[in-house]
Amino acid sequence: MAPSNPGTALITGATAGIGATFAHHLARAGQDLVLVARDGERLDAVAAELTGRHSIKATTLVADLTTDEGLAAVERVLREQRIDLLVNNAGLSLNKSFLRSTLEEEMQLMRLNVLAVLHLTDAALPAMLARGSGEIINVSSVSGFAATMPGSTYPASKAWVTSFSEAVGMASRSRGVRVMALCPGFTRTEFHQRAGISTGKMPDFLWLQADDVVEAALRDLRKGKLVSVPSVRYKVAVTALKLTPRSLLHRFSARGASRLGRTVGDSQ
Ligand SMILES: NC(=O)c1ccc[n+]([C@@H]2O[C@H](COP(=O)([O-])OP(=O)(O)OC[C@H]3O[C@@H](n4cnc5c(N)ncnc54)[C@H](OP(=O)(O)O)[C@@H]3O)[C@@H](O)[C@H]2O)c1
């Protein structure tokens, strides 16, 4: 699916999973890229592959978005270069309950999942509004629709991303700028392995492919949606989450967590 805006896209977390998949889809559609992640070698390999396969330019920016310096480096690019599509994709989860985690671990999660999205949207938006065109996809999660993982603060961070994107998207759409929250369900990437989350007991039907997630996101962005939930099964799940009484949801969540071998309040 071609992006609705030609030009340059900046993608955070572009070396793996959903971010790398965005890079492949956008490069195939002829969009130039600025690729951001911490691992420089991996970034160079992705850039070389994409420029070798497609006639696009891909530049790389090594930045740790949990640090002030890393964030400032990406903000600088967004303020100084024309960026037509920003994909705020990099994110992490802790495999720990708030009852066990340290404040520093929680701050890492907040810096990457929330503050980086805030800073980079703030850096990209003024030029987009001034031009009357531009697009921002903030990668959130279906988990942000309700706190269904006892002890985990990840859903709270994603609830912020979804709500923030909807609010900014409502305000900017009349000025030609699209802002959309992308809310995938479980997607096969490196995400769970990085967090040390065991996925062995999760049924196959829960899993999405990153290609399908990105296809749906670009389609929904073009339609002007504020929130994109890829796949029929997760659309149904989100509707159920919204309709189920909170007390019932809390009971189901506690049971679900123990069935997956997780101790309530002890692990994510
Ligand atoms: N996979 C799922 O089931 C799922 C479901 C719903 C939502 N999501 C969301 O989707 C987004 C992408 O997740 P994914 O599953 O594609 O993850 P992934 O496969 O683990 O990839 C994460 C990417 O982010 C980069 N990254 C990690 N920490 C970073 C940091 N501090 N600064 C800059 N870049 C960083 C990684 O590269 P480096 O390590 O080189 O920095 C990598 O390119 C996240 O926001 C996640 O919350 C994922």
PDB file of N, CA and C in Angstrom, residues 84-140:
ATOM      1  N   ASP A  84       7.702  13.958   5.950  1.00  0.00           N
ATOM      2  CA  ASP A  84       6.290  13.913   5.562  1.00  0.00           C
ATOM      3  C   ASP A  84       5.500  12.916   6.394  1.00  0.00           C
ATOM      4  N   LEU A  85       6.185  11.879   6.848  1.00  0.00           N
ATOM      5  CA  LEU A  85       5.526  10.860   7.687  1.00  0.00           C
ATOM      6  C   LEU A  85       6.451  10.500   8.840  1.00  0.00           C
ATOM      7  N   LEU A  86       5.967  10.675  10.049  1.00  0.00           N
ATOM      8  CA  LEU A  86       6.720  10.249  11.243  1.00  0.00           C
ATOM      9  C   LEU A  86       6.044   9.000  11.798  1.00  0.00           C
ATOM     10  N   VAL A  87       6.823   7.933  11.983  1.00  0.00           N
ATOM     11  CA  VAL A  87       6.273   6.732  12.626  1.00  0.00           C
ATOM     12  C   VAL A  87       6.964   6.574  13.975  1.00  0.00           C
ATOM     13  N   ASN A  88       6.253   6.947  15.030  1.00  0.00           N
ATOM     14  CA  ASN A  88       6.750   6.773  16.398  1.00  0.00           C
ATOM     15  C   ASN A  88       6.469   5.331  16.796  1.00  0.00           C
ATOM     16  N   ASN A  89       7.445   4.469  16.551  1.00  0.00           N
ATOM     17  CA  ASN A  89       7.192   3.028  16.692  1.00  0.00           C
ATOM     18  C   ASN A  89       7.936   2.390  17.855  1.00  0.00           C
ATOM     19  N   ALA A  90       9.162   2.856  18.159  1.00  0.00           N
ATOM     20  CA  ALA A  90       9.966   2.167  19.191  1.00  0.00           C
ATOM     21  C   ALA A  90       9.201   2.139  20.521  1.00  0.00           C
ATOM     22  N   GLY A  91       9.201   0.985  21.148  1.00  0.00           N
ATOM     23  CA  GLY A  91       8.501   0.850  22.428  1.00  0.00           C
ATOM     24  C   GLY A  91       9.003  -0.382  23.150  1.00  0.00           C
ATOM     25  N   LEU A  92       8.750  -0.439  24.442  1.00  0.00           N
ATOM     26  CA  LEU A  92       9.196  -1.605  25.209  1.00  0.00           C
ATOM     27  C   LEU A  92       8.173  -1.978  26.269  1.00  0.00           C
ATOM     28  N   SER A  93       8.303  -3.197  26.742  1.00  0.00           N
ATOM     29  CA  SER A  93       7.481  -3.651  27.867  1.00  0.00           C
ATOM     30  C   SER A  93       8.418  -4.216  28.926  1.00  0.00           C
ATOM     31  N   LEU A  94       8.009  -4.130  30.177  1.00  0.00           N
ATOM     32  CA  LEU A  94       8.784  -4.748  31.256  1.00  0.00           C
ATOM     33  C   LEU A  94       8.111  -6.073  31.584  1.00  0.00           C
ATOM     34  N   ASN A  95       8.896  -7.080  31.833  1.00  0.00           N
ATOM     35  CA  ASN A  95       8.294  -8.355  32.234  1.00  0.00           C
ATOM     36  C   ASN A  95       8.218  -8.397  33.757  1.00  0.00           C
ATOM     37  N   LYS A  96       7.640  -7.348  34.312  1.00  0.00           N
ATOM     38  CA  LYS A  96       7.621  -7.223  35.769  1.00  0.00           C
ATOM     39  C   LYS A  96       6.403  -6.438  36.194  1.00  0.00           C
ATOM     40  N   SER A  97       5.850  -6.811  37.317  1.00  0.00           N
ATOM     41  CA  SER A  97       4.767  -6.033  37.902  1.00  0.00           C
ATOM     42  C   SER A  97       5.322  -4.754  38.528  1.00  0.00           C
ATOM     43  N   PHE A  98       4.468  -3.756  38.645  1.00  0.00           N
ATOM     44  CA  PHE A  98       4.843  -2.523  39.340  1.00  0.00           C
ATOM     45  C   PHE A  98       5.231  -2.817  40.793  1.00  0.00           C
ATOM     46  N   LEU A  99       4.739  -3.969  41.303  1.00  0.00           N
ATOM     47  CA  LEU A  99       5.079  -4.342  42.686  1.00  0.00           C
ATOM     48  C   LEU A  99       6.524  -4.812  42.802  1.00  0.00           C
ATOM     49  N   ARG A 100       7.124  -5.133  41.653  1.00  0.00           N
ATOM     50  CA  ARG A 100       8.490  -5.670  41.649  1.00  0.00           C
ATOM     51  C   ARG A 100       9.507  -4.765  40.953  1.00  0.00           C
ATOM     52  N   SER A 101       9.017  -3.928  40.035  1.00  0.00           N
ATOM     53  CA  SER A 101       9.940  -3.152  39.204  1.00  0.00           C
ATOM     54  C   SER A 101      10.560  -2.015  40.014  1.00  0.00           C
ATOM     55  N   THR A 102      11.671  -1.494  39.477  1.00  0.00           N
ATOM     56  CA  THR A 102      12.265  -0.315  40.106  1.00  0.00           C
ATOM     57  C   THR A 102      11.702   0.923  39.411  1.00  0.00           C
ATOM     58  N   LEU A 103      11.811   2.045  40.083  1.00  0.00           N
ATOM     59  CA  LEU A 103      11.332   3.286  39.483  1.00  0.00           C
ATOM     60  C   LEU A 103      12.125   3.581  38.204  1.00  0.00           C
ATOM     61  N   GLU A 104      13.413   3.245  38.202  1.00  0.00           N
ATOM     62  CA  GLU A 104      14.237   3.503  37.010  1.00  0.00           C
ATOM     63  C   GLU A 104      13.730   2.680  35.821  1.00  0.00           C
ATOM     64  N   GLU A 105      13.341   1.411  36.070  1.00  0.00           N
ATOM     65  CA  GLU A 105      12.794   0.588  34.970  1.00  0.00           C
ATOM     66  C   GLU A 105      11.496   1.211  34.437  1.00  0.00           C
ATOM     67  N   GLU A 106      10.660   1.652  35.365  1.00  0.00           N
ATOM     68  CA  GLU A 106       9.393   2.274  34.941  1.00  0.00           C
ATOM     69  C   GLU A 106       9.653   3.568  34.174  1.00  0.00           C
ATOM     70  N   MET A 107      10.692   4.309  34.587  1.00  0.00           N
ATOM     71  CA  MET A 107      11.025   5.556  33.892  1.00  0.00           C
ATOM     72  C   MET A 107      11.530   5.278  32.474  1.00  0.00           C
ATOM     73  N   GLN A 108      12.283   4.164  32.306  1.00  0.00           N
ATOM     74  CA  GLN A 108      12.748   3.774  30.962  1.00  0.00           C
ATOM     75  C   GLN A 108      11.543   3.555  30.052  1.00  0.00           C
ATOM     76  N   LEU A 109      10.560   2.813  30.588  1.00  0.00           N
ATOM     77  CA  LEU A 109       9.349   2.533  29.815  1.00  0.00           C
ATOM     78  C   LEU A 109       8.626   3.840  29.473  1.00  0.00           C
ATOM     79  N   MET A 110       8.487   4.710  30.460  1.00  0.00           N
ATOM     80  CA  MET A 110       7.794   5.986  30.228  1.00  0.00           C
ATOM     81  C   MET A 110       8.560   6.853  29.222  1.00  0.00           C
ATOM     82  N   ARG A 111       9.903   6.838  29.324  1.00  0.00           N
ATOM     83  CA  ARG A 111      10.701   7.667  28.404  1.00  0.00           C
ATOM     84  C   ARG A 111      10.502   7.211  26.965  1.00  0.00           C
ATOM     85  N   LEU A 112      10.533   5.892  26.754  1.00  0.00           N
ATOM     86  CA  LEU A 112      10.425   5.401  25.373  1.00  0.00           C
ATOM     87  C   LEU A 112       8.972   5.401  24.878  1.00  0.00           C
ATOM     88  N   ASN A 113       8.065   4.844  25.684  1.00  0.00           N
ATOM     89  CA  ASN A 113       6.689   4.655  25.209  1.00  0.00           C
ATOM     90  C   ASN A 113       5.884   5.957  25.188  1.00  0.00           C
ATOM     91  N   VAL A 114       6.202   6.876  26.106  1.00  0.00           N
ATOM     92  CA  VAL A 114       5.377   8.085  26.232  1.00  0.00           C
ATOM     93  C   VAL A 114       6.157   9.357  25.853  1.00  0.00           C
ATOM     94  N   LEU A 115       7.268   9.611  26.572  1.00  0.00           N
ATOM     95  CA  LEU A 115       7.941  10.903  26.376  1.00  0.00           C
ATOM     96  C   LEU A 115       8.538  11.051  24.984  1.00  0.00           C
ATOM     97  N   ALA A 116       9.070   9.969  24.422  1.00  0.00           N
ATOM     98  CA  ALA A 116       9.620  10.059  23.058  1.00  0.00           C
ATOM     99  C   ALA A 116       8.506  10.390  22.065  1.00  0.00           C
ATOM    100  N   VAL A 117       7.337   9.787  22.242  1.00  0.00           N
ATOM    101  CA  VAL A 117       6.198  10.057  21.344  1.00  0.00           C
ATOM    102  C   VAL A 117       5.786  11.530  21.469  1.00  0.00           C
ATOM    103  N   LEU A 118       5.750  12.020  22.709  1.00  0.00           N
ATOM    104  CA  LEU A 118       5.386  13.421  22.957  1.00  0.00           C
ATOM    105  C   LEU A 118       6.403  14.371  22.308  1.00  0.00           C
ATOM    106  N   HIS A 119       7.682  14.142  22.588  1.00  0.00           N
ATOM    107  CA  HIS A 119       8.731  15.030  22.072  1.00  0.00           C
ATOM    108  C   HIS A 119       8.783  15.018  20.550  1.00  0.00           C
ATOM    109  N   LEU A 120       8.735  13.834  19.961  1.00  0.00           N
ATOM    110  CA  LEU A 120       8.918  13.756  18.508  1.00  0.00           C
ATOM    111  C   LEU A 120       7.684  14.279  17.766  1.00  0.00           C
ATOM    112  N   THR A 121       6.503  14.069  18.348  1.00  0.00           N
ATOM    113  CA  THR A 121       5.296  14.653  17.738  1.00  0.00           C
ATOM    114  C   THR A 121       5.390  16.175  17.816  1.00  0.00           C
ATOM    115  N   ASP A 122       5.833  16.663  18.971  1.00  0.00           N
ATOM    116  CA  ASP A 122       5.975  18.112  19.163  1.00  0.00           C
ATOM    117  C   ASP A 122       6.988  18.703  18.178  1.00  0.00           C
ATOM    118  N   ALA A 123       8.037  17.937  17.883  1.00  0.00           N
ATOM    119  CA  ALA A 123       9.065  18.444  16.956  1.00  0.00           C
ATOM    120  C   ALA A 123       8.582  18.417  15.504  1.00  0.00           C
ATOM    121  N   ALA A 124       7.783  17.422  15.160  1.00  0.00           N
ATOM    122  CA  ALA A 124       7.379  17.253  13.754  1.00  0.00           C
ATOM    123  C   ALA A 124       6.179  18.118  13.368  1.00  0.00           C
ATOM    124  N   LEU A 125       5.286  18.324  14.313  1.00  0.00           N
ATOM    125  CA  LEU A 125       3.977  18.911  13.987  1.00  0.00           C
ATOM    126  C   LEU A 125       4.013  20.347  13.449  1.00  0.00           C
ATOM    127  N   PRO A 126       4.795  21.273  14.042  1.00  0.00           N
ATOM    128  CA  PRO A 126       4.718  22.661  13.572  1.00  0.00           C
ATOM    129  C   PRO A 126       4.958  22.814  12.066  1.00  0.00           C
ATOM    130  N   ALA A 127       5.991  22.146  11.536  1.00  0.00           N
ATOM    131  CA  ALA A 127       6.282  22.279  10.101  1.00  0.00           C
ATOM    132  C   ALA A 127       5.158  21.651   9.280  1.00  0.00           C
ATOM    133  N   MET A 128       4.604  20.549   9.762  1.00  0.00           N
ATOM    134  CA  MET A 128       3.505  19.901   9.031  1.00  0.00           C
ATOM    135  C   MET A 128       2.289  20.830   8.980  1.00  0.00           C
ATOM    136  N   LEU A 129       1.972  21.447  10.127  1.00  0.00           N
ATOM    137  CA  LEU A 129       0.822  22.362  10.174  1.00  0.00           C
ATOM    138  C   LEU A 129       1.063  23.572   9.274  1.00  0.00           C
ATOM    139  N   ALA A 130       2.292  24.065   9.286  1.00  0.00           N
ATOM    140  CA  ALA A 130       2.616  25.238   8.455  1.00  0.00           C
ATOM    141  C   ALA A 130       2.467  24.899   6.970  1.00  0.00           C
ATOM    142  N   ARG A 131       2.841  23.658   6.596  1.00  0.00           N
ATOM    143  CA  ARG A 131       2.721  23.225   5.189  1.00  0.00           C
ATOM    144  C   ARG A 131       1.297  22.841   4.822  1.00  0.00           C
ATOM    145  N   GLY A 132       0.525  22.502   5.852  1.00  0.00           N
ATOM    146  CA  GLY A 132      -0.833  22.003   5.599  1.00  0.00           C
ATOM    147  C   GLY A 132      -0.831  20.572   5.107  1.00  0.00           C
ATOM    148  N   SER A 133       0.244  19.821   5.413  1.00  0.00           N
ATOM    149  CA  SER A 133       0.294  18.400   5.047  1.00  0.00           C
ATOM    150  C   SER A 133       1.313  17.675   5.930  1.00  0.00           C
ATOM    151  N   GLY A 134       1.038  16.410   6.154  1.00  0.00           N
ATOM    152  CA  GLY A 134       1.951  15.599   6.952  1.00  0.00           C
ATOM    153  C   GLY A 134       1.165  14.514   7.674  1.00  0.00           C
ATOM    154  N   GLU A 135       1.896  13.474   8.094  1.00  0.00           N
ATOM    155  CA  GLU A 135       1.234  12.330   8.737  1.00  0.00           C
ATOM    156  C   GLU A 135       2.089  11.811   9.884  1.00  0.00           C
ATOM    157  N   ILE A 136       1.421  11.437  10.962  1.00  0.00           N
ATOM    158  CA  ILE A 136       2.123  10.852  12.108  1.00  0.00           C
ATOM    159  C   ILE A 136       1.376   9.588  12.529  1.00  0.00           C
ATOM    160  N   ILE A 137       2.119   8.485  12.605  1.00  0.00           N
ATOM    161  CA  ILE A 137       1.539   7.241  13.156  1.00  0.00           C
ATOM    162  C   ILE A 137       2.232   6.978  14.480  1.00  0.00           C
ATOM    163  N   ASN A 138       1.467   6.927  15.559  1.00  0.00           N
ATOM    164  CA  ASN A 138       2.013   6.584  16.865  1.00  0.00           C
ATOM    165  C   ASN A 138       1.624   5.135  17.178  1.00  0.00           C
ATOM    166  N   VAL A 139       2.631   4.278  17.295  1.00  0.00           N
ATOM    167  CA  VAL A 139       2.315   2.861  17.495  1.00  0.00           C
ATOM    168  C   VAL A 139       1.962   2.630  18.966  1.00  0.00           C
ATOM    169  N   SER A 140       0.690   2.286  19.161  1.00  0.00           N
ATOM    170  CA  SER A 140       0.161   2.035  20.505  1.00  0.00           C
ATOM    171  C   SER A 140      -0.057   0.525  20.642  1.00  0.00           C
TER     172      SER A 140
END
